[in-house]
Short mmCIF file of C-alpha atoms in Angstrom, two decimals:
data_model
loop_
_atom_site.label_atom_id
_atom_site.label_comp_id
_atom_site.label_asym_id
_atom_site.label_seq_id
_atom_site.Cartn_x
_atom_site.Cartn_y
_atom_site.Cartn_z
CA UNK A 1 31.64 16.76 -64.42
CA UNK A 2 35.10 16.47 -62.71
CA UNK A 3 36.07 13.94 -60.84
CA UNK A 4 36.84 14.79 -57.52
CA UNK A 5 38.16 11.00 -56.28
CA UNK A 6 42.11 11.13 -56.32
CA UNK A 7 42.94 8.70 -59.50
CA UNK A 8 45.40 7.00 -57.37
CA UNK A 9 43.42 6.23 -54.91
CA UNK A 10 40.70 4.98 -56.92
CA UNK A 11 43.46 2.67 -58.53
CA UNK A 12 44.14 1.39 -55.53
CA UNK A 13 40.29 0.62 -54.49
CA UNK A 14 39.11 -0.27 -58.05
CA UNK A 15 42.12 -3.01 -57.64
CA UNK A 16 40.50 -4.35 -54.37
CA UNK A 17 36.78 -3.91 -55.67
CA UNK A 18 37.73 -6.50 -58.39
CA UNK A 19 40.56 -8.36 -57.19
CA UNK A 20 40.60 -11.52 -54.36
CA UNK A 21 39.60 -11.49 -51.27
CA UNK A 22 42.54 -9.42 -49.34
CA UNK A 23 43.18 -11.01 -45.74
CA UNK A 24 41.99 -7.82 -44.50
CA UNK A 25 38.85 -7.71 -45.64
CA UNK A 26 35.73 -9.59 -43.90
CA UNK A 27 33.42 -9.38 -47.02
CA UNK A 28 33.73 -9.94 -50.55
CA UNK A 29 32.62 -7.19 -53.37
CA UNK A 30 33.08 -9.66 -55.66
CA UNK A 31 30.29 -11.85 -54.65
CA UNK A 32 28.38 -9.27 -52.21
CA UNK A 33 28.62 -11.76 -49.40
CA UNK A 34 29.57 -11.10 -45.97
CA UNK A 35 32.51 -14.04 -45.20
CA UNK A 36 33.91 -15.42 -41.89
CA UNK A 37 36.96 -14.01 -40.50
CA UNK A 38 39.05 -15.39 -37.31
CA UNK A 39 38.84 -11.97 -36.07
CA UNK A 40 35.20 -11.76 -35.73
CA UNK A 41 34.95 -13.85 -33.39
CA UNK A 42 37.55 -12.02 -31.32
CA UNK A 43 34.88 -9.00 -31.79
CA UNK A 44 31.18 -9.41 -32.28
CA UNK A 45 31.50 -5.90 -33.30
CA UNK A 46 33.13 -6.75 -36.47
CA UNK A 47 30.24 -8.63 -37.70
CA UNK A 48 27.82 -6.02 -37.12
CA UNK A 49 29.93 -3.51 -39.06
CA UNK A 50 30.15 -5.94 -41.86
CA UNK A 51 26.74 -6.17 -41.66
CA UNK A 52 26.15 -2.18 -41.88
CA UNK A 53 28.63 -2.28 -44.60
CA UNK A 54 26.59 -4.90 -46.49
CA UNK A 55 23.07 -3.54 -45.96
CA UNK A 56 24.33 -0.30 -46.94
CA UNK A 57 25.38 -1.22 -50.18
CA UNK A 58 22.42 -3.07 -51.07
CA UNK A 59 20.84 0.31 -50.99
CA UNK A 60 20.35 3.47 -52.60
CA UNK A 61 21.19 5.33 -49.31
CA UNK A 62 24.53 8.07 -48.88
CA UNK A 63 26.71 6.98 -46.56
CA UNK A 64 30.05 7.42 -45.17
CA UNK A 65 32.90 4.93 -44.44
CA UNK A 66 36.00 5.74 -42.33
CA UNK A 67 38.49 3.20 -42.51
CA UNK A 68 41.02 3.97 -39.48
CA UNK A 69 43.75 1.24 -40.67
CA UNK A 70 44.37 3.22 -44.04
CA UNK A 71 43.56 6.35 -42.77
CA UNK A 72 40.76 7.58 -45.44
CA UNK A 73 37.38 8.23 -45.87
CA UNK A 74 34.67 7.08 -48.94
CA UNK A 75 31.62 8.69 -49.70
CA UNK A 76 29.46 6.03 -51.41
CA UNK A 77 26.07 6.12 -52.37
CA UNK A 78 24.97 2.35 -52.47
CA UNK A 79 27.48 0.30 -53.68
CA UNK A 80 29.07 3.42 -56.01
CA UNK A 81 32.14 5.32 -54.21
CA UNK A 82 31.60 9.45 -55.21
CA UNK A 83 34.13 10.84 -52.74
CA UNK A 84 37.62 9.36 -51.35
CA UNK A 85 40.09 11.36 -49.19
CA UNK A 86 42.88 10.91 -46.84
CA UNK A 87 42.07 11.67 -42.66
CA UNK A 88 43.77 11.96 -39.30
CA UNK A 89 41.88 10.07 -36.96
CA UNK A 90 42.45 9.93 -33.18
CA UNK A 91 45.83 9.34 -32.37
CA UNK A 92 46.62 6.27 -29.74
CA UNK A 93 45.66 8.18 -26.14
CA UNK A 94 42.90 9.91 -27.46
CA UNK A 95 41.16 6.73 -30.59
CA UNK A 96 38.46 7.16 -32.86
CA UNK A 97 35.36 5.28 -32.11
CA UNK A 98 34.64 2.17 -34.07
CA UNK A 99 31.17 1.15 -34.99
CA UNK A 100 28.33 2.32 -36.90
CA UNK A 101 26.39 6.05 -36.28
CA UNK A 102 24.82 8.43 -37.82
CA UNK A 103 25.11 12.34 -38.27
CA UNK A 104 23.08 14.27 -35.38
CA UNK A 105 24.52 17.88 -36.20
CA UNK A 106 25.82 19.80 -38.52
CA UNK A 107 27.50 23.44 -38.04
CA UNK A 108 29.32 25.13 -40.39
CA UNK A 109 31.86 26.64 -37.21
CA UNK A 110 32.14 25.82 -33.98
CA UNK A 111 34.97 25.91 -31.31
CA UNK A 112 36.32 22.62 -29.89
CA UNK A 113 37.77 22.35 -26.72
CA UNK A 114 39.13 19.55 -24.41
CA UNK A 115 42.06 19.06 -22.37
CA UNK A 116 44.99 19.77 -24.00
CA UNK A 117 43.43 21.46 -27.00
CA UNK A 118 40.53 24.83 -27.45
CA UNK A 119 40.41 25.68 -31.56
CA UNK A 120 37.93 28.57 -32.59
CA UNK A 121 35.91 28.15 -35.57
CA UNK A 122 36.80 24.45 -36.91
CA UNK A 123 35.03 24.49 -40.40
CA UNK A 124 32.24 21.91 -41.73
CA UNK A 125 31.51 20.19 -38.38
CA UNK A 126 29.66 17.07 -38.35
CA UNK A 127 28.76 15.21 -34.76
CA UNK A 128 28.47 11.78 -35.23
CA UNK A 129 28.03 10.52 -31.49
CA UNK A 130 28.67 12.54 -28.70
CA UNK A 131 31.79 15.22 -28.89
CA UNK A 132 33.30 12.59 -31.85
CA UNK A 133 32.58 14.33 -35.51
CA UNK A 134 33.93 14.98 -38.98
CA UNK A 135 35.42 17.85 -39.40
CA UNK A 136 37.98 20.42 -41.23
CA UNK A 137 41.28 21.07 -39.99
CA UNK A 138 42.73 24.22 -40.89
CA UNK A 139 45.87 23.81 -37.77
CA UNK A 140 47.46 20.84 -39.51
CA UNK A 141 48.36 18.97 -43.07
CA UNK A 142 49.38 15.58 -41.80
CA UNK A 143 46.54 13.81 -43.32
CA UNK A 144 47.19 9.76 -43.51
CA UNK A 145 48.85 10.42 -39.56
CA UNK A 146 46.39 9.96 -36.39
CA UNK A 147 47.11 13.27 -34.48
CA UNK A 148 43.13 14.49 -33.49
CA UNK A 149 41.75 13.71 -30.10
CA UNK A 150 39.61 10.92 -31.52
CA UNK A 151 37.50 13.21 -34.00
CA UNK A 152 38.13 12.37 -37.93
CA UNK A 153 40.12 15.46 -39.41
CA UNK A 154 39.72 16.55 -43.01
CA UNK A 155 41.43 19.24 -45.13
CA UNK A 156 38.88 22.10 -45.02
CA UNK A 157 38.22 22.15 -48.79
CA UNK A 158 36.86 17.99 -48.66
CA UNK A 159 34.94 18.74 -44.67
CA UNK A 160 32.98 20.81 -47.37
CA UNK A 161 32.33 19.06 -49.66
CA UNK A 162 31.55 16.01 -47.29
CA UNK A 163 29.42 18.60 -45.22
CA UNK A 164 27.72 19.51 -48.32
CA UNK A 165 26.59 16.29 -49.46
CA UNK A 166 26.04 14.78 -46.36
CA UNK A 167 22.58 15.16 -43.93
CA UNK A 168 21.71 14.66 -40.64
CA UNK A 169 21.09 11.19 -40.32
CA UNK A 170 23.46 9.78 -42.66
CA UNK A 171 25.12 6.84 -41.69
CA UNK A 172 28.55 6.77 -41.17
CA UNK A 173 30.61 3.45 -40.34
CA UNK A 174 34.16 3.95 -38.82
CA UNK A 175 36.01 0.08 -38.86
CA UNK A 176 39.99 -0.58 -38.30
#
């Protein structure tokens, strides 16, 4: 089967799945233990996404991870990446939520509309809390930018395959 994981990109994570600790990170692959980090205690919230993080890859379970500090998404399912791809997550005014959810919906169109924006039938739409989802965008190709209104923008031909392998109720974990 073709891979469809960018081989660049996978480089670039298959050198931080095996290499040191990077200052960045608050848990190591390496050992599969969830490590103290100055900022955590800035944030409780970090822990408990480490936590999700950890737990999740102890399991069998899909999952999704949004990382809004490089700007790309991983499919994994356990501790085994299938799927990475660049995003455009909320831009300052208008952030992405950070935490841990779950999809609640799925629909394959829909319109969007807020202030300052109405788009008719956005392709592969997944709510993950409230009006914030993952979804394709067809109106832009300045993936690896934060331009959305705080939703998590994909090229249309990934929101499908995400929207394909993904069900309601998989987790998805959104960290900075």
């Amino acid at each position: 089967m073709k891979s469809l994981i960018d081989p660049n990109w996978m480089r670039r994570l298959k050198i931080l799945l095996t290499g040191a600790l990077v200052s960045t990170s608050i848990f190591s692959f390496r050992a599969n233990a969830v490590w103290a980090n100055p900022d955590n205690n800035k944030n409780p919230d970090n822990n408990k996404i480490a936590t999700a993080i950890q737990t999740l890859k102890e399991s069998d379970q899909r999952w999704i991870q949004i990382n809004l500090s490089e700007q790309n998404l991983i499919a994994w399912e356990g501790n085994k990446p299938v799927y990475a791809i660049t995003i455009s997550s909320g831009k300052k005014s208008t952030p992405t939520r950070v935490g841990t959810f779950k999809i609640q919906t799925k629909l394959k169109k829909t319109r969007m509309r807020g202030i300052g924006y109405d788009v008719a039938n956005v392709p592969h739409t997944m709510y993950y809390q409230g009006g914030y989802a993952i979804h394709g965008a067809y109106w832009h190709k300045r993936f690896g930018t934060p331009v959305s209104h705080g939703c998590v923008n994909l090229a249309p031909n990934h929101a499908k395959w995400i929207f394909e392998w993904a069900d309601v109720g998989t987790p998805v974990v959104v960290k900075k």
